[in-house]
Coordinates of C-alpha atoms in Angstrom, one line a residue:
X1 CA 3.0 -1.4 24.9
X2 CA 0.6 1.2 23.5
X3 CA -0.3 1.2 19.8
X4 CA 1.7 4.4 19.1
X5 CA 4.7 2.7 20.7
X6 CA 4.3 -0.2 18.3
X7 CA 4.1 2.3 15.4
X8 CA 7.4 3.9 16.4
X9 CA 8.9 0.4 16.8
X10 CA 7.9 -0.4 13.2
X11 CA 9.4 2.9 12.0
X12 CA 12.6 2.2 13.8
X13 CA 12.7 -1.3 12.3
X14 CA 12.6 0.2 8.9
X15 CA 15.7 2.2 9.8
X16 CA 13.9 5.6 10.4
X17 CA 14.9 7.7 13.3
X18 CA 13.1 11.0 12.7
X19 CA 14.0 14.2 14.7
X20 CA 11.8 14.7 17.7
X21 CA 10.6 18.0 19.1
X22 CA 9.7 19.2 22.5
X23 CA 6.1 20.4 22.4
X24 CA 4.3 20.6 19.1
X25 CA 1.7 18.1 17.8
X26 CA 2.3 14.6 19.3
X27 CA 2.1 11.5 17.1
X28 CA -1.1 9.6 17.9
X29 CA -2.8 6.3 17.2
X30 CA -6.6 6.3 16.9
X31 CA -6.7 2.6 17.9
X32 CA -6.4 3.4 21.6
X33 CA -5.9 7.2 21.6
X34 CA -2.3 6.8 22.8
X35 CA 0.2 9.6 22.3
X36 CA 3.8 9.5 21.2
X37 CA 6.7 11.9 20.7
X38 CA 6.1 15.0 18.5
X39 CA 8.1 15.2 15.3
X40 CA 10.3 18.2 14.4
X41 CA 8.8 20.2 11.6
X42 CA 10.7 20.7 8.4
X43 CA 12.3 24.2 8.7
X44 CA 14.0 25.0 5.5
X45 CA 11.2 24.8 2.9
X46 CA 13.1 27.0 0.5
X47 CA 15.9 24.4 0.6
X48 CA 13.4 21.6 0.0
X49 CA 12.1 23.3 -3.2
X50 CA 15.7 24.2 -4.3
X51 CA 16.8 20.6 -4.0
X52 CA 13.7 19.5 -6.0
X53 CA 14.4 22.0 -8.7
X54 CA 18.0 20.8 -9.0
X55 CA 16.8 17.1 -9.1
X56 CA 14.4 18.0 -11.9
X57 CA 17.3 19.4 -14.0
X58 CA 19.0 16.0 -13.9
X59 CA 16.0 13.7 -13.8
X60 CA 14.3 15.1 -16.9
X61 CA 17.4 14.0 -18.9
X62 CA 17.0 10.4 -17.8
X63 CA 15.2 8.3 -20.4
X64 CA 11.6 7.5 -19.4
X65 CA 12.1 3.7 -19.4
X66 CA 15.1 4.2 -17.1
X67 CA 12.9 6.3 -14.8
X68 CA 10.5 3.5 -14.9
X69 CA 13.2 1.1 -13.6
X70 CA 13.3 3.1 -10.4
X71 CA 9.6 2.8 -9.9
X72 CA 9.9 -1.0 -10.6
X73 CA 12.5 -1.3 -7.9
X74 CA 10.3 0.7 -5.5
X75 CA 7.4 -1.7 -6.2
X76 CA 9.8 -4.6 -5.3
X77 CA 10.7 -2.9 -2.0
X78 CA 7.1 -2.3 -1.2
X79 CA 6.4 -6.0 -1.7
X80 CA 9.1 -6.8 0.8
X81 CA 7.9 -4.2 3.3
X82 CA 4.2 -4.7 2.8
X83 CA 3.4 -6.3 6.1
X84 CA 5.2 -3.7 8.2
X85 CA 3.9 -0.7 6.2
X86 CA 0.3 -2.1 6.3
X87 CA 0.6 -2.6 10.0
X88 CA 1.7 1.0 10.4
X89 CA -1.3 2.2 8.3
X90 CA -3.6 0.3 10.7
X91 CA -1.9 1.7 13.8
X92 CA -1.7 5.3 12.6
X93 CA -4.9 5.6 10.5
X94 CA -7.1 3.0 12.3
X95 CA -7.9 0.9 9.2
X96 CA -8.7 -2.7 9.7
X97 CA -5.9 -5.2 8.8
X98 CA -7.3 -6.1 5.3
X99 CA -7.7 -2.5 4.4
X100 CA -4.2 -1.6 5.5
X101 CA -2.8 -4.5 3.4
X102 CA -5.1 -3.4 0.5
X103 CA -3.7 0.2 0.6
X104 CA -0.1 -1.0 0.3
X105 CA -1.2 -3.4 -2.5
X106 CA -2.7 -0.3 -4.2
X107 CA 0.8 1.3 -4.1
X108 CA 2.3 -1.8 -5.6
X109 CA -0.3 -1.9 -8.3
X110 CA 0.2 1.7 -9.3
X111 CA 3.9 1.1 -9.5
X112 CA 3.3 -1.8 -11.9
X113 CA 1.1 0.5 -14.0
X114 CA 3.6 3.3 -14.0
X115 CA 6.4 1.0 -15.1
X116 CA 4.5 0.1 -18.2
X117 CA 3.5 3.7 -18.7
X118 CA 7.2 4.7 -18.8
X119 CA 7.3 3.2 -22.3
X120 CA 4.0 4.7 -23.4
X121 CA 4.2 8.4 -22.9
X122 CA 2.9 8.8 -26.4
X123 CA 2.4 11.9 -28.5
X124 CA 0.9 12.5 -31.9
X125 CA 2.0 13.0 -35.5
X126 CA 0.0 15.7 -37.2
X127 CA -0.3 16.5 -40.9
X128 CA 1.0 19.9 -41.9
X129 CA -0.6 22.1 -44.6
X130 CA 2.9 23.3 -45.6
X131 CA 5.0 21.2 -48.0
X132 CA 8.1 19.7 -46.5
X133 CA 7.0 20.2 -42.9
X134 CA 6.4 17.7 -40.1
X135 CA 4.3 18.5 -37.1
X136 CA 4.1 16.5 -33.9
X137 CA 2.9 16.8 -30.4
X138 CA 5.1 15.6 -27.5
X139 CA 4.9 15.5 -23.8
X140 CA 7.8 16.8 -21.7
X141 CA 8.5 16.6 -18.0
X142 CA 6.8 19.4 -16.0
X143 CA 8.9 20.0 -12.9
X144 CA 8.6 19.5 -9.1
X145 CA 5.2 18.2 -8.0
X146 CA 3.8 19.0 -4.5
X147 CA 1.6 16.2 -3.1
X148 CA -0.6 17.2 -0.1
X149 CA -2.3 14.0 1.2
X150 CA -5.0 13.2 3.7
X151 CA -5.1 10.9 6.7
X152 CA -7.6 8.4 5.3
X153 CA -5.3 7.1 2.6
X154 CA -2.0 8.0 4.2
X155 CA 0.2 6.3 1.6
X156 CA -1.8 5.2 -1.5
X157 CA -2.7 8.6 -2.7
X158 CA 0.9 9.7 -2.6
X159 CA 1.8 6.6 -4.6
X160 CA -0.8 7.4 -7.2
X161 CA 0.9 10.8 -7.8
X162 CA 4.5 9.9 -7.1
X163 CA 4.7 6.8 -9.4
X164 CA 3.3 8.7 -12.3
X165 CA 5.3 11.9 -11.6
X166 CA 8.6 10.0 -11.4
X167 CA 8.2 8.2 -14.7
X168 CA 7.0 11.5 -16.3
X169 CA 10.3 13.1 -15.2
X170 CA 9.2 15.0 -12.1
X171 CA 10.6 15.1 -8.6
X172 CA 8.0 14.9 -5.7
X173 CA 7.6 16.9 -2.5
X174 CA 5.2 15.2 -0.1
X175 CA 3.4 17.1 2.7
X176 CA 1.4 14.4 4.5
X177 CA -1.4 14.9 6.9
X178 CA -0.4 16.1 10.3
X179 CA -2.4 13.1 11.6
X180 CA -0.4 10.4 9.7
X181 CA 3.3 11.5 9.4
X182 CA 4.8 8.2 10.5
X183 CA 3.5 6.3 7.5
X184 CA 5.0 9.0 5.2
X185 CA 8.4 8.7 6.8
X186 CA 8.2 4.9 6.5
X187 CA 7.3 5.1 2.9
X188 CA 10.2 7.4 2.2
X189 CA 12.5 5.0 3.8
X190 CA 11.2 2.2 1.6
X191 CA 11.7 4.5 -1.4
X192 CA 15.3 5.2 -0.4
X193 CA 16.0 1.5 -0.5
X194 CA 14.9 1.5 -4.1
X195 CA 17.1 4.6 -4.7
X196 CA 20.1 2.8 -3.3
X197 CA 19.6 -0.1 -5.7
X198 CA 19.0 2.3 -8.7
X199 CA 22.3 3.9 -8.2
X200 CA 22.4 7.2 -10.1
X201 CA 19.3 9.2 -9.1
X202 CA 19.7 12.8 -8.2
X203 CA 19.4 14.0 -4.6
X204 CA 16.0 15.5 -3.7
X205 CA 14.0 13.3 -6.1
X206 CA 11.5 12.5 -3.3
X207 CA 11.3 14.6 -0.1
X208 CA 8.9 14.5 2.9
X209 CA 7.9 17.8 4.6
X210 CA 6.7 17.5 8.2
X211 CA 4.4 20.4 9.1
X212 CA 1.0 21.8 9.3
X213 CA -1.2 24.0 7.2
X214 CA 1.4 26.8 7.1
X215 CA 3.9 24.5 5.3
X216 CA 1.3 23.5 2.7
X217 CA 0.4 27.1 2.1
X218 CA 4.1 28.2 1.7
X219 CA 4.8 25.4 -0.7
X220 CA 1.6 25.9 -2.7
X221 CA 2.6 29.5 -3.2
X222 CA 6.1 28.7 -4.5
X223 CA 6.3 29.5 -8.3
X224 CA 9.0 26.9 -8.7
X225 CA 6.4 24.1 -8.2
X226 CA 4.3 23.9 -11.3
X227 CA 1.8 21.3 -10.1
X228 CA 0.1 21.0 -6.7
X229 CA -1.9 17.8 -6.2
X230 CA -4.0 18.1 -3.1
X231 CA -6.4 15.6 -1.5
X232 CA -8.7 16.6 1.3
X233 CA -11.7 18.7 2.2
X234 CA -13.4 21.0 -0.3
X235 CA -12.5 23.9 2.1
X236 CA -8.8 23.0 1.9
X237 CA -9.0 22.6 -1.9
X238 CA -10.6 26.0 -2.5
X239 CA -7.7 27.6 -0.5
X240 CA -5.1 25.6 -2.5
X241 CA -6.7 26.4 -5.8
X242 CA -6.8 30.1 -5.2
X243 CA -3.2 30.2 -4.0
X244 CA -1.9 28.2 -7.0
X245 CA -4.1 30.1 -9.5
X246 CA -2.8 33.4 -8.2
X247 CA 0.6 32.4 -9.7
X248 CA -0.9 30.7 -12.7
X249 CA 0.2 27.3 -11.6
X250 CA -1.7 24.0 -12.0
X251 CA -3.7 22.3 -9.3
X252 CA -5.0 18.7 -9.3
X253 CA -7.7 18.5 -6.7
X254 CA -9.3 15.4 -5.1
X255 CA -11.8 16.8 -2.6
X256 CA -15.1 15.8 -0.9
X257 CA -17.6 13.2 -1.9
X258 CA -21.3 12.8 -1.1
X259 CA -21.8 9.5 -2.9
X260 CA -25.2 7.9 -3.6
X261 CA -26.6 4.5 -4.5
X262 CA -29.9 4.3 -6.4
X263 CA -31.7 1.0 -5.7
X264 CA -34.5 0.1 -8.2
X265 CA -37.3 -2.4 -7.8
X266 CA -35.5 -4.9 -10.0
X267 CA -32.3 -4.8 -8.0
X268 CA -30.7 -7.9 -6.3
X269 CA -31.2 -6.8 -2.7
X270 CA -28.7 -9.4 -1.4
X271 CA -26.0 -7.8 -3.5
X272 CA -27.2 -4.3 -2.5
X273 CA -26.9 -5.1 1.2
X274 CA -23.3 -6.3 0.8
X275 CA -22.4 -3.3 -1.3
X276 CA -24.0 -0.9 1.2
X277 CA -22.2 -2.5 4.1
X278 CA -18.7 -2.1 2.7
X279 CA -19.3 1.2 1.0
X280 CA -21.0 2.9 4.0
X281 CA -19.0 1.6 7.0
X282 CA -15.6 0.6 5.5
X283 CA -12.8 2.7 7.0
X284 CA -15.5 3.8 9.5
X285 CA -17.0 6.0 6.8
X286 CA -13.8 7.9 6.3
X287 CA -13.3 7.4 2.5
X288 CA -14.0 10.1 0.0
X289 CA -15.9 7.4 -1.9
X290 CA -17.9 6.3 1.2
X291 CA -21.6 5.7 0.5
X292 CA -23.5 8.6 2.3
X293 CA -26.9 8.6 0.5
X294 CA -29.1 5.6 -0.2
X295 CA -31.9 6.4 -2.7
X296 CA -34.4 3.5 -2.7
X297 CA -37.6 3.0 -4.6
X298 CA -40.6 3.1 -2.4
X299 CA -41.6 -0.5 -3.3
X300 CA -38.4 -2.1 -1.9
X301 CA -37.5 0.5 0.8
X302 CA -38.9 -1.4 3.8
X303 CA -37.4 -4.7 2.7
X304 CA -33.9 -3.2 2.1
X305 CA -33.9 -1.1 5.2
X306 CA -34.9 -4.1 7.3
X307 CA -32.0 -6.2 5.9
X308 CA -29.6 -3.4 6.4
X309 CA -30.7 -2.8 10.0
X310 CA -30.1 -6.5 10.8
X311 CA -26.6 -6.3 9.2
X312 CA -25.7 -3.2 11.0
X313 CA -26.7 -4.7 14.4
X314 CA -24.1 -7.5 14.0
X315 CA -21.2 -5.3 12.7
X316 CA -18.0 -6.3 14.6
X317 CA -16.7 -3.0 16.0
X318 CA -13.4 -2.7 17.8
X319 CA -9.6 -3.0 17.6
X320 CA -8.8 -2.9 13.8
X321 CA -5.9 -5.3 14.4
X322 CA -8.3 -8.1 15.6
X323 CA -9.5 -10.9 13.4
X324 CA -13.1 -10.3 12.3
X325 CA -13.2 -6.6 13.1
X326 CA -15.0 -4.7 10.3
X327 CA -15.3 -1.2 11.8
X328 CA -12.3 0.4 13.5
X329 CA -12.1 3.9 15.0
X330 CA -12.7 7.3 13.7
X331 CA -9.4 9.2 13.4
X332 CA -9.9 11.4 16.5
X333 CA -12.3 13.0 19.0
X334 CA -13.0 15.8 16.6
X335 CA -14.4 13.3 14.0
X336 CA -16.5 11.7 16.7
X337 CA -17.9 15.1 17.7
X338 CA -18.7 15.8 14.0
X339 CA -20.6 12.5 13.9
X340 CA -22.7 13.5 17.0
X341 CA -23.4 17.0 15.6
X342 CA -24.6 15.6 12.2
X343 CA -26.9 13.1 13.8
X344 CA -28.4 15.8 16.1
X345 CA -28.9 18.1 13.0
X346 CA -30.5 15.2 11.0
X347 CA -33.0 14.6 13.8
X348 CA -33.8 18.4 13.9
X349 CA -34.4 18.3 10.2
X350 CA -36.9 15.5 10.5
X351 CA -34.7 12.4 10.4
X352 CA -35.3 9.1 12.2
X353 CA -32.3 7.0 13.3
X354 CA -33.0 3.5 12.3
X355 CA -30.0 1.9 13.9
X356 CA -26.7 2.9 15.5
X357 CA -25.6 6.5 16.1
X358 CA -24.1 6.0 19.6
X359 CA -20.5 5.8 21.0
X360 CA -18.7 2.6 21.8
X361 CA -17.3 2.5 25.3
X362 CA -13.6 1.9 24.8
X363 CA -10.4 4.0 24.4
X364 CA -10.3 5.8 21.1
X365 CA -13.1 7.4 19.0
X366 CA -15.3 4.4 18.3
X367 CA -18.9 4.8 17.1
X368 CA -21.8 2.6 15.9
X369 CA -22.5 3.3 12.2
X370 CA -25.9 4.9 11.7
X371 CA -28.7 4.6 9.3
X372 CA -31.0 7.6 9.2
X373 CA -34.3 7.9 7.2
X374 CA -34.7 11.5 6.0
X375 CA -37.7 13.2 4.5
X376 CA -35.7 15.1 2.0
X377 CA -32.1 16.1 1.1
X378 CA -31.9 18.7 3.8
X379 CA -28.8 20.7 4.7
X380 CA -27.2 17.9 6.7
X381 CA -27.6 15.5 3.8
X382 CA -26.0 18.0 1.4
X383 CA -23.0 18.2 3.6
X384 CA -20.2 15.6 3.7
X385 CA -19.7 14.4 7.3
X386 CA -16.6 12.2 7.4
X387 CA -18.1 9.5 9.5
X388 CA -20.3 6.4 9.0
X389 CA -23.8 8.0 8.6
X390 CA -26.0 6.7 5.8
X391 CA -29.0 8.8 4.9
X392 CA -31.9 6.9 3.3
X393 CA -34.5 8.6 1.0
X394 CA -37.2 7.1 -1.2
X395 CA -38.4 7.9 -4.7
X396 CA -41.1 6.8 -7.2
X397 CA -39.8 7.8 -10.7
X398 CA -36.3 6.8 -12.0
X399 CA -35.6 10.3 -13.4
X400 CA -36.5 11.7 -10.0
X401 CA -33.9 9.4 -8.4
X402 CA -31.2 10.6 -10.9
X403 CA -32.1 14.2 -10.1
X404 CA -31.7 13.4 -6.4
X405 CA -28.4 11.8 -7.0
X406 CA -27.1 14.9 -8.8
X407 CA -28.6 17.5 -6.4
X408 CA -25.6 17.9 -4.1
X409 CA -22.5 20.1 -4.5
X410 CA -20.1 17.1 -4.7
X411 CA -19.7 14.8 -7.7
X412 CA -17.2 12.0 -7.0
X413 CA -18.7 8.5 -7.1
X414 CA -22.1 7.1 -7.8
X415 CA -23.9 3.8 -8.5
X416 CA -27.2 2.2 -9.4
X417 CA -28.4 -1.3 -8.5
X418 CA -30.8 -2.6 -11.2
X419 CA -31.4 -5.5 -13.6
X420 CA -32.9 -3.1 -16.2
X421 CA -30.6 -2.3 -19.2
X422 CA -32.6 0.8 -19.8
X423 CA -32.1 2.1 -16.2
X424 CA -28.4 1.2 -16.2
X425 CA -27.7 2.9 -19.6
X426 CA -29.7 6.0 -18.6
X427 CA -27.7 6.3 -15.4
X428 CA -24.5 6.1 -17.5
X429 CA -25.7 8.5 -20.1
X430 CA -24.9 12.2 -20.6
X431 CA -28.2 13.0 -18.7
X432 CA -27.5 10.4 -16.0
X433 CA -25.0 10.6 -13.1
X434 CA -22.9 13.8 -13.1
X435 CA -20.1 12.2 -11.1
X436 CA -16.5 11.3 -12.2
X437 CA -17.2 7.7 -11.3
X438 CA -20.4 5.8 -12.2
X439 CA -21.0 2.2 -11.4
X440 CA -23.7 -0.4 -12.1
X441 CA -24.3 -3.2 -9.6
X442 CA -21.3 -2.4 -7.5
X443 CA -20.9 0.2 -4.7
X444 CA -19.3 3.6 -5.1
X445 CA -16.2 2.7 -3.1
X446 CA -13.2 0.6 -4.0
X447 CA -11.9 2.0 -7.3
X448 CA -9.2 0.1 -9.3
X449 CA -6.0 1.9 -10.2
X450 CA -6.4 1.3 -13.9
X451 CA -9.1 4.0 -14.3
X452 CA -8.7 7.7 -13.8
X453 CA -9.9 8.6 -10.3
X454 CA -11.6 11.9 -9.5
X455 CA -14.8 13.8 -9.6
X456 CA -16.6 17.0 -10.7
X457 CA -18.1 20.1 -9.0
X458 CA -16.9 20.5 -5.4
X459 CA -14.9 17.3 -5.8
X460 CA -12.4 19.5 -7.7
X461 CA -12.2 18.1 -11.2
X462 CA -8.8 16.4 -10.8
X463 CA -7.9 12.9 -12.1
X464 CA -5.3 10.6 -10.7
X465 CA -4.0 7.1 -11.1
X466 CA -4.9 5.3 -14.4
X467 CA -6.0 6.0 -17.9
X468 CA -4.4 9.2 -19.2
X469 CA -4.1 10.9 -15.8
X470 CA -0.3 11.0 -16.5
X471 CA -0.8 14.0 -18.7
X472 CA -1.4 16.2 -15.7
X473 CA 2.3 15.7 -14.7
X474 CA 3.7 16.8 -18.1
X475 CA 3.7 19.8 -20.4
X476 CA 2.4 19.5 -23.9
X477 CA 4.5 20.8 -26.8
X478 CA 3.6 21.2 -30.4
X479 CA 6.7 20.9 -32.6
X480 CA 7.1 21.7 -36.3
X481 CA 10.1 20.7 -38.4
X482 CA 10.8 22.2 -41.8
X483 CA 12.9 19.8 -43.8
X484 CA 12.4 21.6 -47.1
X485 CA 14.4 24.4 -48.8
X486 CA 11.5 26.8 -48.7
X487 CA 9.7 28.8 -46.0
X488 CA 6.0 28.8 -46.8
X489 CA 3.6 30.3 -44.2
X490 CA 0.4 28.8 -42.9
X491 CA -3.0 30.0 -44.0
X492 CA -1.6 31.2 -47.3
X493 CA 0.0 34.3 -45.8
X494 CA 2.7 35.9 -48.0
X495 CA 5.4 38.0 -46.5
X496 CA 8.1 38.5 -49.2
X497 CA 11.1 40.7 -48.3

C-alpha cells in the first residue's frame, strides 16, 4: 500500500467520502511521492458564501458561552481522533510523527483557550462628560471569516482562526492548500461530529472549499466576507491584501519569515546547538519560524560551527513515520529544486557549504540539511527559501548583530543566546529585535498558543492565536446611553431650537 492509499483509508475511516474528479490535481503524499485520486473542486462559491452569511445571522444571536460549548465539544472530538488526524498530517504534509501529533495537540490547546475566551470577550466602561450619560465599548461578531491556509501547518493554523472566530460569533470558510486537502476534509468531519452533539448550530457554520488559486481570489474579493485570514508566501499575501483592500475589507496576514539567532560569547553552546538543530531542520525547514540565519560572534564561531557540523552529519533522515527519524521530506519536487537553486546562488555569492546540501536517494523529495558560511547578507540570504538551509555569518559588536538581525525584509521570529542581562534586555528593547516574536535562550520556532503569533514588515502584521488576537474577528462599537431627562451636547456645544 502506498502512503497516499493509507491517507485515503484514514479519511474513509473518519467517514469522509469526498467527490473525485477525472483529471485535475491528484492528491499526493511527499513520504514516497505516491499519487492518489484528484478531488472535485467546489463549484458553487457563491452558494458557499451565501450559506455562511445565513449562518452568521443565526450564530451571532447565540450567547458567546454557548458558542464556546461547541468549541469545547470540538476539542473533545479532536482528542478522540488525535492519532488518526496526526497520522494523516504525516502522510500528506511529510511531518515526522511527533510533529504531526504536536500539530493536533496545538488544535486541542487553542480550543481550550477559546472556550475560556468565550466568557471573556470584554469591553470597557468609559466616563462621559455629559451628566446622566453612560459610555461603553463593546465587541460584536464580525461576519463570515475566510481562512486560507498553507501546507506546512495543514490543520493547526485553521484551528487558530476557527476556534477564535466561532466563539466570537463568526462562521468560517476554509480554503486549504491544494497540497493538503485531505487533512482539511478530515478536520471538517471531526468538527461535524461536534456539531452533531451540539444540536442546534446553523448550517454552513464551517465549510471547506476545495480549489486552487482562483477559488481563493474569488472568495477574497467577495464583499460579504469582512475578514480574510491568509497564511503563506509574501507574494500571495500581497495579492490577497490588495484584493481585500480594494473593497475596504480586513486582512489578517501571516507570511514569510527569515528568522535569525544571535549567539554571543557568553552563550551556552550546548543549548544553542540543540536549539539550532530543531529550529533549522524541524519540518525539513518548512516552518515560517524556521531558523534561516545564524549570527555568531567571531570568538565562538568555529566552536559552534564544529559542533553543528557534527550534529548535522548524524541527523536521521527518512520516512517520517519511522521511529527516530528527525528529518522527513520536502513537500514536493519544486521545493527540492528551490533548495538546489538557493545553494547554487549562495556559492555564487561567496558562500561555502560546511555540511549537507545534497539529495537523499529515495522516493520523494529528501535532502540533507545544509549549513552555509556566508561573507555577508547577500541576495540569497535576504530571500526566504522554504527548505533546510542555514546561513552562518559572524559579527564583532552586539549592536552590529542586532542590525544584521533586522536587515532583512521579513520580521517574524528572532532570538538571542546570551548569559548577559544587558544583551538580553537590549535585544528585547524598542531598539532591539524588530520582529513580532523575540526570544532569549530558546530558538525562534515552536511558539505556544497563549501568545499572539505574527510578525512585522513582509510578514504581514497579522496576529493569531492567543493574547487579544480575538479582536481581529470582531467589530468594535462605542455605545452611549442617556438616562437623564436632558440632552446636553459634548464639548459644550449649544443648539437650542
